[in-house]
Amino acid sequence: MDLHILEHRVRVLSLARRGLWLYTHPLLKLLFLPQRCRCKFFSLTETPEDYTIMLDEEGFKELPPSEFMQVADSTWLVLSVVSNGRAPSGCQATGVTKIARSVIAPLAEHHVSVLMLSTYQTDFILVRERDLPVVIHTLAGEFDIYKEEGGECIPVTCDDVSNGFLKPKPGDPTLHPVQSPQTRFCVLTVAPDTLPAIATMLIDVLFYSHSPPREAGAGSQDLDSITFFAFSLIEGYISIVMDAETQKRFPSDLLLTSSTGELWRMVRIGGQPLGFDECGIVAQIAEPLAAADISAYYISTFNFDHALVPEEGIAEVIQLLQQRQESGR
């Protein structure tokens, strides 16, 4: 298998819900007119606490600084696993698979913090730019690694970054509590040329269907339901996660999902905001699910992480994660 370091240099930020009005115009531009700002990597995720935005440097230029925006210090690079030389297609992926796990677990062991963004088509793993030497040394034995530059794939070897290698730090990762709201979700895609047909509905969902904001630390109790909506437009491919009730508001013939129409349940990780320095958070979920051959979509946000698993498997997933927590005490 090949591991590609994509050209995108990504910034990660939190936008306060009360400040959304200030960013309506640039967000509409990023959502519907990405060619106007040359943004090729854009993801917007709404949670009860805030909006998490991941976007490349061209897109980041569109967002004016304000008291409502909090930007993570680091620049992040995007990794993508390519099997048999094939890049992600428009076909539905299986979420955080054993392929992604083969990246996530070793990086956790070497104390590299990662963010995860699963889409309808593929999984993206984000690592801090400064951690790239450790990433390459850690994964070079498992993957042929290429760096995309100007549309070409340039082979990368350990010799290229030997001076930057850091040794693992001691210590075990913190096992975080998980909650599972009752909300059922759909993972969908839309053909880019039909996006204008649902533009009005998307605007209504994102800008006018507000629930009261919650404090970032208010995730310690079980949730009956949760506000969660994710939209990504990455290299021309669109991916949307919405709850089943919201899906009913859209024309059914324009939203594409799997032939089985599978529904997903959420596992929300973290009782308090997780931060960006802690390592092993994604692996805490991905490893046991991959070992049990359970597919999952994983979406990291500014404060918490979220995994979506098949609805019929939620009881098994909760049991697996509870067993892992108990064994780690």
GROMACS .gro file of C-alpha atoms in nm:
model
  329
    1MET     CA    1   0.000   0.000   0.000
    2ASP     CA    2   0.101   0.359  -0.061
    3LEU     CA    3   0.073   0.652   0.176
    4HIS     CA    4   0.034   0.990   0.009
    5ILE     CA    5   0.117   1.319   0.177
    6LEU     CA    6  -0.122   1.551   0.000
    7GLU     CA    7  -0.035   1.906  -0.101
    8HIS     CA    8  -0.289   2.068   0.131
    9ARG     CA    9  -0.158   2.265   0.429
   10VAL     CA   10  -0.461   2.278   0.657
   11ARG     CA   11  -0.566   2.509   0.939
   12VAL     CA   12  -0.813   2.395   1.205
   13LEU     CA   13  -1.037   2.643   1.381
   14SER     CA   14  -1.341   2.678   1.603
   15LEU     CA   15  -1.613   2.927   1.516
   16ALA     CA   16  -1.845   3.025   1.801
   17ARG     CA   17  -2.211   2.967   1.721
   18ARG     CA   18  -2.302   3.321   1.824
   19GLY     CA   19  -2.052   3.457   1.569
   20LEU     CA   20  -2.176   3.262   1.268
   21TRP     CA   21  -2.346   3.572   1.125
   22LEU     CA   22  -2.009   3.736   1.070
   23TYR     CA   23  -1.889   3.452   0.848
   24THR     CA   24  -2.201   3.392   0.638
   25HIS     CA   25  -2.059   3.538   0.317
   26PRO     CA   26  -1.717   3.365   0.322
   27LEU     CA   27  -1.873   3.033   0.423
   28LEU     CA   28  -2.123   3.051   0.136
   29LYS     CA   29  -1.832   3.121  -0.097
   30LEU     CA   30  -1.640   2.818   0.036
   31LEU     CA   31  -1.948   2.596   0.021
   32PHE     CA   32  -2.076   2.683  -0.324
   33LEU     CA   33  -1.802   2.876  -0.508
   34PRO     CA   34  -1.472   2.713  -0.409
   35GLN     CA   35  -1.318   2.792  -0.748
   36ARG     CA   36  -1.348   3.163  -0.664
   37CYS     CA   37  -1.110   3.124  -0.370
   38ARG     CA   38  -0.907   2.827  -0.504
   39CYS     CA   39  -0.988   2.625  -0.193
   40LYS     CA   40  -0.949   2.251  -0.250
   41PHE     CA   41  -0.989   2.124   0.107
   42PHE     CA   42  -1.287   2.244   0.309
   43SER     CA   43  -1.476   2.080   0.593
   44LEU     CA   44  -1.741   2.233   0.820
   45THR     CA   45  -1.881   2.039   1.118
   46GLU     CA   46  -2.155   2.170   1.345
   47THR     CA   47  -2.166   2.037   1.701
   48PRO     CA   48  -2.362   2.154   2.007
   49GLU     CA   49  -2.064   2.365   2.117
   50ASP     CA   50  -1.940   2.531   1.798
   51TYR     CA   51  -1.849   2.493   1.432
   52THR     CA   52  -1.521   2.322   1.347
   53ILE     CA   53  -1.366   2.424   1.017
   54MET     CA   54  -1.073   2.251   0.849
   55LEU     CA   55  -0.951   2.419   0.533
   56ASP     CA   56  -0.641   2.480   0.328
   57GLU     CA   57  -0.443   2.804   0.326
   58GLU     CA   58  -0.630   2.949   0.029
   59GLY     CA   59  -0.960   2.895   0.206
   60PHE     CA   60  -0.824   3.028   0.534
   61LYS     CA   61  -0.755   3.363   0.366
   62GLU     CA   62  -1.131   3.407   0.322
   63LEU     CA   63  -1.204   3.409   0.697
   64PRO     CA   64  -1.146   3.741   0.877
   65PRO     CA   65  -1.005   3.720   1.231
   66SER     CA   66  -1.249   3.802   1.509
   67GLU     CA   67  -1.328   3.735   1.872
   68PHE     CA   68  -1.554   3.449   1.758
   69MET     CA   69  -1.278   3.251   1.586
   70GLN     CA   70  -1.019   3.038   1.766
   71VAL     CA   71  -0.743   2.893   1.548
   72ALA     CA   72  -0.522   2.599   1.643
   73ASP     CA   73  -0.156   2.700   1.643
   74SER     CA   74  -0.030   2.425   1.414
   75THR     CA   75  -0.048   2.375   1.041
   76TRP     CA   76  -0.166   2.023   0.956
   77LEU     CA   77  -0.071   1.797   0.666
   78VAL     CA   78  -0.314   1.549   0.513
   79LEU     CA   79  -0.235   1.180   0.469
   80SER     CA   80  -0.430   0.942   0.251
   81VAL     CA   81  -0.384   0.566   0.209
   82VAL     CA   82  -0.392   0.455  -0.154
   83SER     CA   83  -0.446   0.085  -0.223
   84ASN     CA   84  -0.318  -0.070  -0.548
   85GLY     CA   85  -0.230   0.271  -0.684
   86ARG     CA   86  -0.593   0.380  -0.688
   87ALA     CA   87  -0.696   0.713  -0.545
   88PRO     CA   88  -1.031   0.753  -0.369
   89SER     CA   89  -1.328   0.740  -0.605
   90GLY     CA   90  -1.690   0.846  -0.578
   91CYS     CA   91  -1.781   0.508  -0.433
   92GLN     CA   92  -1.870   0.482  -0.068
   93ALA     CA   93  -1.584   0.392   0.164
   94THR     CA   94  -1.616   0.172   0.471
   95GLY     CA   95  -1.495   0.435   0.712
   96VAL     CA   96  -1.206   0.391   0.954
   97THR     CA   97  -1.090   0.056   0.824
   98LYS     CA   98  -0.789  -0.163   0.904
   99ILE     CA   99  -0.600   0.040   0.643
  100ALA     CA  100  -0.649   0.357   0.845
  101ARG     CA  101  -0.575   0.165   1.161
  102SER     CA  102  -0.235   0.065   1.020
  103VAL     CA  103  -0.152   0.436   1.021
  104ILE     CA  104  -0.329   0.548   1.338
  105ALA     CA  105  -0.204   0.282   1.581
  106PRO     CA  106   0.171   0.316   1.504
  107LEU     CA  107   0.152   0.693   1.521
  108ALA     CA  108  -0.019   0.672   1.861
  109GLU     CA  109   0.264   0.448   1.984
  110HIS     CA  110   0.512   0.714   1.874
  111HIS     CA  111   0.310   0.988   2.042
  112VAL     CA  112   0.205   1.165   1.726
  113SER     CA  113  -0.124   1.349   1.765
  114VAL     CA  114  -0.366   1.299   1.475
  115LEU     CA  115  -0.700   1.434   1.364
  116MET     CA  116  -0.931   1.219   1.156
  117LEU     CA  117  -1.177   1.320   0.887
  118SER     CA  118  -1.377   1.039   0.732
  119THR     CA  119  -1.584   1.126   0.427
  120TYR     CA  120  -1.827   0.932   0.210
  121GLN     CA  121  -1.537   0.850  -0.023
  122THR     CA  122  -1.229   0.801   0.194
  123ASP     CA  123  -1.044   0.865   0.522
  124PHE     CA  124  -0.807   1.155   0.572
  125ILE     CA  125  -0.552   1.152   0.855
  126LEU     CA  126  -0.418   1.493   0.960
  127VAL     CA  127  -0.081   1.530   1.133
  128ARG     CA  128   0.106   1.838   1.246
  129GLU     CA  129   0.355   1.958   0.988
  130ARG     CA  130   0.632   1.954   1.247
  131ASP     CA  131   0.565   1.585   1.319
  132LEU     CA  132   0.622   1.476   0.958
  133PRO     CA  133   0.973   1.335   1.024
  134VAL     CA  134   0.835   1.106   1.295
  135VAL     CA  135   0.544   1.006   1.073
  136ILE     CA  136   0.774   0.905   0.788
  137HIS     CA  137   1.011   0.708   1.012
  138THR     CA  138   0.720   0.533   1.181
  139LEU     CA  139   0.536   0.430   0.866
  140ALA     CA  140   0.813   0.377   0.611
  141GLY     CA  141   0.835   0.007   0.693
  142GLU     CA  142   0.466  -0.048   0.620
  143PHE     CA  143   0.405   0.188   0.328
  144ASP     CA  144   0.566   0.329   0.019
  145ILE     CA  145   0.540   0.700   0.097
  146TYR     CA  146   0.491   0.971  -0.163
  147LYS     CA  147   0.461   1.346  -0.132
  148GLU     CA  148   0.237   1.519  -0.383
  149GLU     CA  149   0.400   1.826  -0.534
  150GLY     CA  150   0.260   2.014  -0.832
  151GLY     CA  151   0.041   1.723  -0.928
  152GLU     CA  152   0.327   1.472  -0.920
  153CYS     CA  153   0.400   1.204  -0.659
  154ILE     CA  154   0.758   1.224  -0.534
  155PRO     CA  155   0.892   0.922  -0.338
  156VAL     CA  156   0.994   1.000   0.020
  157THR     CA  157   1.253   0.801   0.212
  158CYS     CA  158   1.368   0.805   0.573
  159ASP     CA  159   1.699   0.950   0.459
  160ASP     CA  160   1.519   1.266   0.353
  161VAL     CA  161   1.419   1.348   0.711
  162SER     CA  162   1.668   1.160   0.928
  163ASN     CA  163   1.772   1.465   1.128
  164GLY     CA  164   1.418   1.534   1.243
  165PHE     CA  165   1.332   1.199   1.400
  166LEU     CA  166   1.207   1.208   1.757
  167LYS     CA  167   1.203   0.912   1.993
  168PRO     CA  168   0.877   0.802   2.155
  169LYS     CA  169   0.792   0.954   2.489
  170PRO     CA  170   0.698   0.735   2.784
  171GLY     CA  171   0.347   0.720   2.925
  172ASP     CA  172   0.008   0.569   2.848
  173PRO     CA  173  -0.272   0.758   2.672
  174THR     CA  174  -0.573   0.872   2.870
  175LEU     CA  175  -0.887   0.666   2.815
  176HIS     CA  176  -1.171   0.909   2.763
  177PRO     CA  177  -1.539   0.851   2.845
  178VAL     CA  178  -1.778   0.793   2.558
  179GLN     CA  179  -2.147   0.872   2.513
  180SER     CA  180  -2.392   0.747   2.254
  181PRO     CA  181  -2.683   0.977   2.169
  182GLN     CA  182  -3.001   0.819   2.032
  183THR     CA  183  -2.984   1.028   1.713
  184ARG     CA  184  -2.958   0.829   1.389
  185PHE     CA  185  -2.738   0.959   1.109
  186CYS     CA  186  -2.698   0.923   0.734
  187VAL     CA  187  -2.369   0.943   0.544
  188LEU     CA  188  -2.432   1.087   0.198
  189THR     CA  189  -2.280   1.240  -0.109
  190VAL     CA  190  -2.405   1.475  -0.378
  191ALA     CA  191  -2.289   1.509  -0.736
  192PRO     CA  192  -2.116   1.850  -0.761
  193ASP     CA  193  -2.335   1.960  -1.051
  194THR     CA  194  -2.650   1.904  -0.843
  195LEU     CA  195  -2.525   2.100  -0.541
  196PRO     CA  196  -2.707   2.419  -0.651
  197ALA     CA  197  -3.036   2.227  -0.640
  198ILE     CA  198  -3.002   2.175  -0.262
  199ALA     CA  199  -2.825   2.504  -0.187
  200THR     CA  200  -3.131   2.670  -0.032
  201MET     CA  201  -3.192   2.374   0.198
  202LEU     CA  202  -2.824   2.356   0.300
  203ILE     CA  203  -2.825   2.726   0.384
  204ASP     CA  204  -3.137   2.679   0.595
  205VAL     CA  205  -2.986   2.384   0.785
  206LEU     CA  206  -2.651   2.553   0.847
  207PHE     CA  207  -2.755   2.912   0.918
  208TYR     CA  208  -3.114   2.908   1.038
  209SER     CA  209  -3.178   2.577   1.219
  210HIS     CA  210  -3.002   2.663   1.543
  211SER     CA  211  -3.021   2.491   1.878
  212PRO     CA  212  -2.899   2.678   2.188
  213PRO     CA  213  -2.517   2.664   2.217
  214ARG     CA  214  -2.367   2.446   2.489
  215GLU     CA  215  -2.050   2.503   2.684
  216ALA     CA  216  -1.757   2.298   2.553
  217GLY     CA  217  -1.724   2.115   2.882
  218ALA     CA  218  -2.087   2.011   2.905
  219GLY     CA  219  -2.044   1.672   2.744
  220SER     CA  220  -2.015   1.463   3.058
  221GLN     CA  221  -2.371   1.336   3.067
  222ASP     CA  222  -2.543   1.094   2.829
  223LEU     CA  223  -2.729   1.264   2.547
  224ASP     CA  224  -3.075   1.169   2.421
  225SER     CA  225  -3.006   1.357   2.100
  226ILE     CA  226  -2.729   1.571   1.955
  227THR     CA  227  -2.689   1.850   1.702
  228PHE     CA  228  -2.438   1.733   1.442
  229PHE     CA  229  -2.399   1.820   1.076
  230ALA     CA  230  -2.085   1.777   0.866
  231PHE     CA  231  -2.017   1.900   0.513
  232SER     CA  232  -1.691   1.855   0.326
  233LEU     CA  233  -1.582   1.954  -0.023
  234ILE     CA  234  -1.240   1.806  -0.086
  235GLU     CA  235  -1.078   1.791  -0.430
  236GLY     CA  236  -1.419   1.804  -0.593
  237TYR     CA  237  -1.585   1.532  -0.384
  238ILE     CA  238  -1.875   1.619  -0.153
  239SER     CA  239  -1.957   1.433   0.168
  240ILE     CA  240  -2.242   1.511   0.407
  241VAL     CA  241  -2.336   1.369   0.747
  242MET     CA  242  -2.680   1.463   0.877
  243ASP     CA  243  -2.938   1.318   1.111
  244ALA     CA  244  -3.219   1.110   0.962
  245GLU     CA  245  -3.482   1.373   1.040
  246THR     CA  246  -3.288   1.646   0.860
  247GLN     CA  247  -3.243   1.418   0.557
  248LYS     CA  248  -3.622   1.411   0.510
  249ARG     CA  249  -3.609   1.783   0.425
  250PHE     CA  250  -3.396   1.720   0.116
  251PRO     CA  251  -3.505   1.580  -0.223
  252SER     CA  252  -3.442   1.206  -0.196
  253ASP     CA  253  -3.333   1.174  -0.558
  254LEU     CA  254  -3.039   1.413  -0.514
  255LEU     CA  255  -2.878   1.270  -0.200
  256LEU     CA  256  -2.678   0.958  -0.276
  257THR     CA  257  -2.616   0.692  -0.014
  258SER     CA  258  -2.540   0.320  -0.009
  259SER     CA  259  -2.790   0.088  -0.176
  260THR     CA  260  -2.893  -0.042   0.168
  261GLY     CA  261  -2.969   0.307   0.300
  262GLU     CA  262  -2.774   0.224   0.615
  263LEU     CA  263  -2.823   0.437   0.926
  264TRP     CA  264  -2.546   0.515   1.174
  265ARG     CA  265  -2.523   0.585   1.546
  266MET     CA  266  -2.270   0.811   1.710
  267VAL     CA  267  -2.008   0.745   1.973
  268ARG     CA  268  -1.888   1.079   2.111
  269ILE     CA  269  -1.545   1.076   2.274
  270GLY     CA  270  -1.448   1.307   2.559
  271GLY     CA  271  -1.611   1.436   2.874
  272GLN     CA  272  -1.411   1.758   2.857
  273PRO     CA  273  -1.247   1.927   2.554
  274LEU     CA  274  -0.970   1.700   2.426
  275GLY     CA  275  -0.714   1.948   2.298
  276PHE     CA  276  -0.460   1.884   2.022
  277ASP     CA  277  -0.153   1.768   2.214
  278GLU     CA  278  -0.286   1.440   2.345
  279CYS     CA  279  -0.203   1.130   2.144
  280GLY     CA  280  -0.391   0.805   2.095
  281ILE     CA  281  -0.747   0.942   2.105
  282VAL     CA  282  -0.837   0.814   1.758
  283ALA     CA  283  -0.659   0.484   1.821
  284GLN     CA  284  -0.865   0.439   2.138
  285ILE     CA  285  -1.170   0.390   1.914
  286ALA     CA  286  -1.021   0.271   1.585
  287GLU     CA  287  -0.820  -0.021   1.724
  288PRO     CA  288  -1.099  -0.215   1.901
  289LEU     CA  289  -1.344  -0.152   1.618
  290ALA     CA  290  -1.100  -0.263   1.352
  291ALA     CA  291  -1.013  -0.574   1.555
  292ALA     CA  292  -1.385  -0.658   1.566
  293ASP     CA  293  -1.418  -0.580   1.191
  294ILE     CA  294  -1.669  -0.300   1.258
  295SER     CA  295  -1.664  -0.016   1.007
  296ALA     CA  296  -1.682   0.340   1.133
  297TYR     CA  297  -1.665   0.697   1.017
  298TYR     CA  298  -1.450   0.916   1.239
  299ILE     CA  299  -1.471   1.295   1.251
  300SER     CA  300  -1.246   1.496   1.480
  301THR     CA  301  -1.362   1.840   1.588
  302PHE     CA  302  -1.206   2.125   1.783
  303ASN     CA  303  -1.328   2.001   2.121
  304PHE     CA  304  -1.448   1.640   2.084
  305ASP     CA  305  -1.418   1.340   1.855
  306HIS     CA  306  -1.706   1.151   1.696
  307ALA     CA  307  -1.731   0.802   1.550
  308LEU     CA  308  -2.029   0.683   1.349
  309VAL     CA  309  -2.096   0.308   1.352
  310PRO     CA  310  -2.373   0.099   1.190
  311GLU     CA  311  -2.694   0.130   1.391
  312GLU     CA  312  -2.732  -0.245   1.437
  313GLY     CA  313  -2.382  -0.267   1.588
  314ILE     CA  314  -2.402   0.015   1.844
  315ALA     CA  315  -2.460  -0.217   2.143
  316GLU     CA  316  -2.152  -0.424   2.054
  317VAL     CA  317  -1.945  -0.109   2.004
  318ILE     CA  318  -2.040   0.035   2.343
  319GLN     CA  319  -1.959  -0.297   2.508
  320LEU     CA  320  -1.618  -0.315   2.337
  321LEU     CA  321  -1.527   0.039   2.441
  322GLN     CA  322  -1.647  -0.010   2.797
  323GLN     CA  323  -1.435  -0.328   2.825
  324ARG     CA  324  -1.134  -0.133   2.696
  325GLN     CA  325  -1.190   0.139   2.955
  326GLU     CA  326  -1.225  -0.114   3.238
  327SER     CA  327  -0.910  -0.299   3.132
  328GLY     CA  328  -0.719   0.029   3.125
  329ARG     CA  329  -0.797   0.119   3.485
   0.00000   0.00000   0.00000
